[in-house]
Amino acid sequence: MAKIHELDDLDRQILSILMTDAKMAYTDIAKQLQVSGGTVHVRMKKLEEVGIVKGARLEVDEAKLGYDIISFIGIFLEKSSLYEDVIRQINQIPEVVNAYYTTGNYSIFTKIICKDTDDLRKLLSEKIQAISGIQRTETLIALEERIDRPISLDVKNTQDR
Amino acid sequence: MAKIHELDDLDRQILSILMTDAKMAYTDIAKQLQVSGGTVHVRMKKLEEVGIVKGARLEVDEAKLGYDIISFIGIFLEKSSLYEDVIRQINQIPEVVNAYYTTGNYSIFTKIICKDTDDLRKLLSEKIQAISGIQRTETLIALEERIDRPISLDVKNTQDR
DNA sequence: GTTGAAAAATTCCGCCG
DNA sequence: CGGCGGAATTTTTCAAC
């Protein structure tokens, strides 16, 4: 479930560009990388086929939509065997945007985006704490998002012009 | 820095669709929502102008690219006045994909994606710990990402057909 | 990997409710 | 004014080389 396919430098360059701007036209990328538009198309098709490219998401300013609170909630389970069940229930909560199975302090670690502190309070007391199998939670509130970017692929030749 | 613009239901429906699939053609969205392609175009332009739409990112399977370790690192600062300086230095580390200023236990909370545990170890000891102003760090390693999705906008009328 | 041409989507503009 | 329809321009997509 994590097979590494052979990618050449062109693949990585195309990915690098689209990872920060998925809407850029293939013809523009082609110009930038000095290849034909057809080539970019073929590469992307291959990358989609092997599952490296899973799709594209619009980046929105959540705060401008009224979602002001980003928080991380660490969840301790009563028994680790409850993991699947708890994840299933957490999945029902729309405000949860990420959930990870983790080592260390917590069993499950989640990222949550909600409208205000009242929303968060209700979410914790009425939704999260209500899930059976959860022992206790720890909440971390983010005041400011300072870095948000994709991973940077290292590309050998950046001698494009 | 968080002004809420008036969005109608059509705006929210368009956003909802593109937030999960930014590559969907405007004409397809138009068909789905029973409006003309031109209308979708005008709405998106407005959403971009007011900054609600910031861009689009390709979603990639990091594991297939060899990036197997997702970890969260909480950073304690010696003095909170060092915040800006430390963020600036963290920003230089390509593996850092997110950084937040937080309340609670930590001062800075980061999400990091790297290739393997050895990479992570080096990152911690050679890059993070080397930043002056950092007192200590706490690391959380994610074994499995189970939920990864955008926020869900509530749309009044979903009577599209 | 390229070229070129058909099909489709984007983008713009004048018109209508 | 907000939405519509159509036309010009670009882009995507695919074949043959």
Short mmCIF file of C-alpha atoms (C1' of nucleotides) in Angstrom, two decimals:
data_model
loop_
_atom_site.label_atom_id
_atom_site.label_comp_id
_atom_site.label_asym_id
_atom_site.label_seq_id
_atom_site.Cartn_x
_atom_site.Cartn_y
_atom_site.Cartn_z
CA MET A 1 0.00 0.00 0.00
CA ALA A 2 2.90 2.34 -0.56
CA LYS A 3 4.66 1.14 -3.62
CA ILE A 4 7.07 3.69 -4.97
CA HIS A 5 6.89 4.12 -8.69
CA GLU A 6 9.73 5.34 -10.75
CA LEU A 7 9.34 9.04 -11.32
CA ASP A 8 11.69 11.01 -13.44
CA ASP A 9 12.53 14.62 -13.04
CA LEU A 10 9.82 15.79 -15.41
CA ASP A 11 7.17 13.99 -13.36
CA ARG A 12 8.41 15.65 -10.22
CA GLN A 13 8.52 19.08 -11.82
CA ILE A 14 4.96 18.75 -13.07
CA LEU A 15 3.82 17.58 -9.64
CA SER A 16 5.64 20.40 -7.92
CA ILE A 17 3.87 22.99 -10.01
CA LEU A 18 0.41 21.49 -9.69
CA MET A 19 0.75 20.86 -5.98
CA THR A 20 0.76 24.58 -5.38
CA ASP A 21 -1.52 25.53 -8.27
CA ALA A 22 -3.72 22.71 -9.47
CA LYS A 23 -5.55 24.98 -11.88
CA MET A 24 -2.56 25.86 -14.02
CA ALA A 25 -3.15 24.86 -17.62
CA TYR A 26 -1.12 21.95 -18.95
CA THR A 27 -0.06 24.10 -21.87
CA ASP A 28 1.45 26.66 -19.49
CA ILE A 29 3.30 23.97 -17.61
CA ALA A 30 4.51 22.57 -20.92
CA LYS A 31 5.88 25.97 -21.90
CA GLN A 32 7.58 26.40 -18.55
CA LEU A 33 9.24 22.99 -18.69
CA GLN A 34 10.01 23.19 -22.42
CA VAL A 35 8.07 20.12 -23.45
CA SER A 36 4.89 19.68 -25.46
CA GLY A 37 1.43 19.86 -23.97
CA GLY A 38 0.83 16.25 -24.94
CA THR A 39 3.73 15.11 -22.80
CA VAL A 40 2.41 16.85 -19.71
CA HIS A 41 -0.93 15.23 -20.35
CA VAL A 42 0.51 11.75 -20.69
CA ARG A 43 2.58 12.15 -17.51
CA MET A 44 -0.38 13.33 -15.50
CA LYS A 45 -2.50 10.46 -16.78
CA LYS A 46 0.14 8.01 -15.63
CA LEU A 47 0.42 9.69 -12.23
CA GLU A 48 -3.34 9.48 -11.82
CA GLU A 49 -3.43 5.86 -12.88
CA VAL A 50 -0.86 4.75 -10.36
CA GLY A 51 -2.67 6.71 -7.66
CA ILE A 52 0.03 9.25 -6.90
CA VAL A 53 -2.38 12.01 -7.90
CA LYS A 54 -5.58 11.52 -5.98
CA GLY A 55 -7.41 14.65 -7.06
CA ALA A 56 -7.47 18.36 -6.46
CA ARG A 57 -8.97 20.57 -3.83
CA LEU A 58 -9.93 24.16 -3.83
CA GLU A 59 -8.08 26.15 -1.22
CA VAL A 60 -10.47 28.39 0.63
CA ASP A 61 -10.04 30.97 3.33
CA GLU A 62 -12.01 29.28 6.08
CA ALA A 63 -11.99 32.38 8.25
CA LYS A 64 -13.76 34.35 5.52
CA LEU A 65 -16.45 31.69 5.47
CA GLY A 66 -16.95 32.14 9.19
CA TYR A 67 -14.85 29.21 10.36
CA ASP A 68 -12.50 30.92 12.75
CA ILE A 69 -11.34 28.20 15.09
CA ILE A 70 -8.77 25.59 14.19
CA SER A 71 -8.17 23.10 16.96
CA PHE A 72 -6.47 19.81 17.53
CA ILE A 73 -8.06 17.26 19.78
CA GLY A 74 -6.14 14.31 21.15
CA ILE A 75 -8.35 11.40 22.13
CA PHE A 76 -7.56 8.71 24.69
CA LEU A 77 -9.43 5.44 24.22
CA GLU A 78 -10.57 3.12 26.99
CA LYS A 79 -9.35 0.15 24.98
CA SER A 80 -7.36 0.35 21.78
CA SER A 81 -9.64 -2.29 20.29
CA LEU A 82 -12.28 0.41 20.09
CA TYR A 83 -10.25 2.30 17.49
CA GLU A 84 -12.24 1.39 14.41
CA ASP A 85 -15.54 2.01 16.10
CA VAL A 86 -14.53 5.42 17.43
CA ILE A 87 -13.09 6.51 14.08
CA ARG A 88 -16.38 5.58 12.46
CA GLN A 89 -18.25 7.80 14.87
CA ILE A 90 -15.78 10.65 14.54
CA ASN A 91 -16.23 10.43 10.79
CA GLN A 92 -19.85 11.48 11.27
CA ILE A 93 -18.81 14.83 12.68
CA PRO A 94 -18.43 17.25 9.76
CA GLU A 95 -16.12 19.64 11.58
CA VAL A 96 -13.43 16.96 11.77
CA VAL A 97 -11.15 17.48 8.81
CA ASN A 98 -8.33 15.11 9.78
CA ALA A 99 -7.97 12.07 11.98
CA TYR A 100 -4.84 10.03 12.60
CA TYR A 101 -4.03 6.90 14.49
CA THR A 102 -1.00 7.84 16.53
CA THR A 103 1.67 6.58 18.83
CA GLY A 104 2.59 8.33 22.01
CA ASN A 105 0.19 10.13 24.26
CA TYR A 106 -3.02 9.76 22.35
CA SER A 107 -4.70 7.00 20.43
CA ILE A 108 -6.43 9.23 17.95
CA PHE A 109 -5.44 12.74 16.99
CA THR A 110 -7.84 15.00 15.11
CA LYS A 111 -7.90 18.40 13.49
CA ILE A 112 -11.13 20.29 13.73
CA ILE A 113 -12.35 23.46 12.07
CA CYS A 114 -15.40 25.17 13.54
CA LYS A 115 -17.09 28.53 13.58
CA ASP A 116 -16.44 29.85 17.06
CA THR A 117 -15.52 28.83 20.57
CA ASP A 118 -19.12 28.08 21.40
CA ASP A 119 -19.25 25.69 18.48
CA LEU A 120 -16.11 24.03 19.73
CA ARG A 121 -17.46 23.72 23.26
CA LYS A 122 -20.65 22.07 21.98
CA LEU A 123 -18.69 19.82 19.69
CA LEU A 124 -16.57 18.60 22.56
CA SER A 125 -19.30 18.15 25.13
CA GLU A 126 -22.11 16.96 22.91
CA LYS A 127 -20.42 15.11 20.11
CA ILE A 128 -16.93 13.98 21.02
CA GLN A 129 -17.45 13.19 24.69
CA ALA A 130 -20.70 11.42 23.84
CA ILE A 131 -18.87 8.77 21.85
CA SER A 132 -18.60 5.62 23.92
CA GLY A 133 -15.10 4.25 24.20
CA ILE A 134 -13.50 7.66 24.58
CA GLN A 135 -11.85 8.05 27.94
CA ARG A 136 -10.81 11.67 27.80
CA THR A 137 -9.60 14.33 25.38
CA GLU A 138 -7.07 17.10 25.23
CA THR A 139 -7.66 20.22 23.18
CA LEU A 140 -5.18 22.54 21.56
CA ILE A 141 -6.46 25.72 19.98
CA ALA A 142 -4.58 27.33 17.11
CA LEU A 143 -4.66 31.09 17.16
CA GLU A 144 -2.93 31.64 13.88
CA GLU A 145 -1.97 29.51 10.92
CA ARG A 146 1.43 30.64 9.80
CA ILE A 147 2.51 27.91 7.43
CA ASP A 148 0.30 25.87 5.13
CA ARG A 149 1.90 24.35 2.09
CA PRO A 150 2.43 21.05 0.30
CA ILE A 151 5.52 18.91 0.69
CA SER A 152 8.37 20.07 -1.50
CA LEU A 153 9.64 17.47 -3.91
CA ASP A 154 13.28 17.78 -4.63
CA VAL A 155 13.81 18.29 -8.31
CA LYS A 156 17.27 17.85 -9.74
CA ASN A 157 17.24 20.23 -12.66
CA THR A 158 15.58 23.54 -12.10
CA GLN A 159 17.30 25.08 -15.07
CA ASP A 160 14.01 25.92 -16.72
CA ARG A 161 13.66 29.28 -18.31
CA MET B 1 -8.72 40.11 8.31
CA ALA B 2 -11.74 37.86 8.43
CA LYS B 3 -14.57 39.78 6.90
CA ILE B 4 -17.52 37.63 6.04
CA HIS B 5 -18.97 38.32 2.64
CA GLU B 6 -22.52 37.57 1.72
CA LEU B 7 -22.67 34.24 0.01
CA ASP B 8 -25.84 32.84 -1.37
CA ASP B 9 -26.72 29.23 -1.73
CA LEU B 10 -25.36 28.97 -5.24
CA ASP B 11 -21.95 30.23 -4.10
CA ARG B 12 -21.87 27.66 -1.35
CA GLN B 13 -22.91 24.85 -3.65
CA ILE B 14 -20.21 25.73 -6.15
CA LEU B 15 -17.62 25.91 -3.37
CA SER B 16 -18.74 22.61 -1.92
CA ILE B 17 -18.24 20.86 -5.21
CA LEU B 18 -14.88 22.41 -5.98
CA MET B 19 -13.52 21.93 -2.49
CA THR B 20 -13.55 18.20 -3.02
CA ASP B 21 -12.80 18.25 -6.74
CA ALA B 22 -11.14 21.42 -7.90
CA LYS B 23 -10.69 20.04 -11.41
CA MET B 24 -14.36 19.64 -12.19
CA ALA B 25 -15.30 21.67 -15.28
CA TYR B 26 -17.48 24.71 -14.73
CA THR B 27 -19.84 23.44 -17.40
CA ASP B 28 -20.38 20.23 -15.42
CA ILE B 29 -21.05 22.17 -12.24
CA ALA B 30 -23.43 24.38 -14.18
CA LYS B 31 -25.33 21.33 -15.40
CA GLN B 32 -25.49 19.88 -11.89
CA LEU B 33 -26.79 23.09 -10.39
CA GLN B 34 -29.07 23.95 -13.31
CA VAL B 35 -27.48 27.28 -14.15
CA SER B 36 -25.43 28.42 -17.13
CA GLY B 37 -21.70 28.01 -17.37
CA GLY B 38 -21.28 31.74 -17.44
CA THR B 39 -22.94 32.10 -14.06
CA VAL B 40 -20.58 29.63 -12.42
CA HIS B 41 -17.70 31.53 -13.95
CA VAL B 42 -18.91 34.89 -12.61
CA ARG B 43 -19.44 33.48 -9.11
CA MET B 44 -16.01 31.93 -9.00
CA LYS B 45 -14.43 35.15 -10.16
CA LYS B 46 -16.16 37.00 -7.34
CA LEU B 47 -15.10 34.39 -4.79
CA GLU B 48 -11.52 34.71 -5.97
CA GLU B 49 -11.64 38.49 -5.88
CA VAL B 50 -12.80 38.66 -2.28
CA GLY B 51 -10.15 36.12 -1.32
CA ILE B 52 -12.44 33.30 -0.25
CA VAL B 53 -10.90 31.13 -2.92
CA LYS B 54 -7.15 31.25 -2.53
CA GLY B 55 -6.19 28.70 -5.15
CA ALA B 56 -6.17 24.99 -5.75
CA ARG B 57 -3.83 22.23 -4.80
CA LEU B 58 -3.20 18.85 -6.26
CA GLU B 59 -3.86 16.10 -3.78
CA VAL B 60 -1.06 13.58 -3.88
CA ASP B 61 -0.46 10.30 -2.14
CA GLU B 62 2.63 11.23 -0.15
CA ALA B 63 3.34 7.66 0.82
CA LYS B 64 3.63 6.67 -2.86
CA LEU B 65 6.20 9.43 -3.26
CA GLY B 66 8.23 7.95 -0.44
CA TYR B 67 7.04 10.26 2.30
CA ASP B 68 5.85 7.75 4.86
CA ILE B 69 6.00 9.60 8.15
CA ILE B 70 3.47 12.18 9.24
CA SER B 71 4.31 13.71 12.58
CA PHE B 72 3.24 16.58 14.76
CA ILE B 73 5.82 18.46 16.74
CA GLY B 74 4.89 20.74 19.60
CA ILE B 75 7.50 23.37 20.34
CA PHE B 76 8.08 25.15 23.64
CA LEU B 77 9.76 28.52 23.38
CA GLU B 78 12.15 29.99 25.93
CA LYS B 79 10.40 33.34 25.62
CA SER B 80 7.20 33.94 23.69
CA SER B 81 8.77 37.06 22.20
CA LEU B 82 10.89 34.71 20.08
CA TYR B 83 7.81 33.53 18.21
CA GLU B 84 8.34 35.44 14.96
CA ASP B 85 11.98 34.58 14.81
CA VAL B 86 11.43 30.89 15.40
CA ILE B 87 8.59 30.72 12.85
CA ARG B 88 10.91 32.29 10.31
CA GLN B 89 13.50 29.62 10.91
CA ILE B 90 10.95 26.82 10.86
CA ASN B 91 9.73 28.15 7.54
CA GLN B 92 13.12 27.26 6.09
CA ILE B 93 12.56 23.58 6.76
CA PRO B 94 10.83 22.11 3.71
CA GLU B 95 9.37 19.14 5.57
CA VAL B 96 7.21 21.45 7.68
CA VAL B 97 3.83 21.66 5.98
CA ASN B 98 1.90 23.45 8.72
CA ALA B 99 2.73 25.67 11.65
CA TYR B 100 0.33 27.21 14.11
CA TYR B 101 0.62 29.61 16.99
CA THR B 102 -1.29 27.90 19.76
CA THR B 103 -2.62 28.23 23.23
CA GLY B 104 -2.17 25.57 25.85
CA ASN B 105 0.83 23.36 26.20
CA TYR B 106 2.90 24.51 23.29
CA SER B 107 3.76 27.81 21.73
CA ILE B 108 4.11 26.52 18.21
CA PHE B 109 2.57 23.39 16.81
CA THR B 110 3.76 21.96 13.52
CA LYS B 111 2.86 19.20 11.11
CA ILE B 112 5.76 17.55 9.37
CA ILE B 113 5.91 15.08 6.50
CA CYS B 114 9.16 13.24 5.94
CA LYS B 115 10.49 10.14 4.28
CA ASP B 116 11.32 7.83 7.15
CA THR B 117 12.08 7.70 10.84
CA ASP B 118 15.71 8.41 10.20
CA ASP B 119 14.75 11.57 8.36
CA LEU B 120 12.58 12.58 11.26
CA ARG B 121 15.33 11.92 13.76
CA LYS B 122 17.76 14.06 11.80
CA LEU B 123 15.17 16.77 11.33
CA LEU B 124 14.58 16.94 15.05
CA SER B 125 18.15 16.82 16.18
CA GLU B 126 19.83 18.79 13.43
CA LYS B 127 17.21 21.26 12.32
CA ILE B 128 14.53 21.84 14.93
CA GLN B 129 16.65 21.56 18.04
CA ALA B 130 19.31 23.71 16.45
CA ILE B 131 17.00 26.70 16.31
CA SER B 132 17.87 29.05 19.12
CA GLY B 133 14.94 30.04 21.28
CA ILE B 134 13.44 26.56 21.29
CA GLN B 135 13.41 25.08 24.76
CA ARG B 136 12.15 21.62 24.02
CA THR B 137 9.83 19.71 21.70
CA GLU B 138 7.30 16.94 21.87
CA THR B 139 6.73 14.60 18.95
CA LEU B 140 3.64 12.69 17.97
CA ILE B 141 3.89 10.22 15.13
CA ALA B 142 0.84 9.39 13.04
CA LEU B 143 0.67 5.78 11.94
CA GLU B 144 -2.33 6.10 9.73
CA GLU B 145 -4.33 8.94 8.23
CA ARG B 146 -7.95 7.95 8.42
CA ILE B 147 -9.77 11.18 7.66
CA ASP B 148 -8.64 13.95 5.32
CA ARG B 149 -11.30 16.17 3.87
CA PRO B 150 -12.34 19.81 3.53
CA ILE B 151 -14.79 21.53 5.81
CA SER B 152 -18.38 20.89 4.83
CA LEU B 153 -20.39 23.99 4.05
CA ASP B 154 -24.02 23.66 4.90
CA VAL B 155 -26.10 24.27 1.83
CA LYS B 156 -29.80 24.92 2.22
CA ASN B 157 -31.21 23.54 -1.00
CA THR B 158 -29.70 20.33 -2.21
CA GLN B 159 -32.63 19.57 -4.46
CA ASP B 160 -30.42 19.40 -7.52
CA ARG B 161 -31.09 16.65 -9.97
"C1'" DG C 1 8.25 12.86 -26.70
"C1'" DT C 2 6.20 15.55 -30.53
"C1'" DT C 3 2.91 17.37 -33.62
"C1'" DG C 4 -1.50 18.63 -35.15
"C1'" DA C 5 -6.26 18.47 -35.27
"C1'" DA C 6 -10.93 17.45 -33.15
"C1'" DA C 7 -13.62 17.98 -28.97
"C1'" DA C 8 -14.44 20.36 -24.92
"C1'" DA C 9 -14.03 24.06 -21.62
"C1'" DT C 10 -13.12 28.77 -20.52
"C1'" DT C 11 -14.10 33.38 -20.99
"C1'" DC C 12 -16.29 37.37 -22.66
"C1'" DC C 13 -20.04 40.24 -24.16
"C1'" DG C 14 -24.56 41.81 -25.45
"C1'" DC C 15 -29.32 40.80 -24.22
"C1'" DC C 16 -33.21 39.85 -21.38
"C1'" DG C 17 -36.10 39.21 -17.07
"C1'" DC D 1 -28.41 43.81 -11.54
"C1'" DG D 2 -28.00 38.87 -11.90
"C1'" DG D 3 -28.46 35.34 -14.93
"C1'" DC D 4 -28.58 33.57 -19.85
"C1'" DG D 5 -26.92 32.18 -24.43
"C1'" DG D 6 -23.76 32.14 -27.92
"C1'" DA D 7 -19.33 33.05 -30.05
"C1'" DA D 8 -14.26 33.60 -29.86
"C1'" DT D 9 -10.31 31.91 -27.68
"C1'" DT D 10 -7.76 28.32 -25.06
"C1'" DT D 11 -7.16 24.11 -23.35
"C1'" DT D 12 -7.64 19.32 -23.20
"C1'" DT D 13 -7.28 15.10 -25.33
"C1'" DC D 14 -5.94 11.72 -28.57
"C1'" DA D 15 -4.29 9.88 -32.72
"C1'" DA D 16 -0.24 8.94 -35.72
"C1'" DC D 17 4.56 9.55 -36.18
#
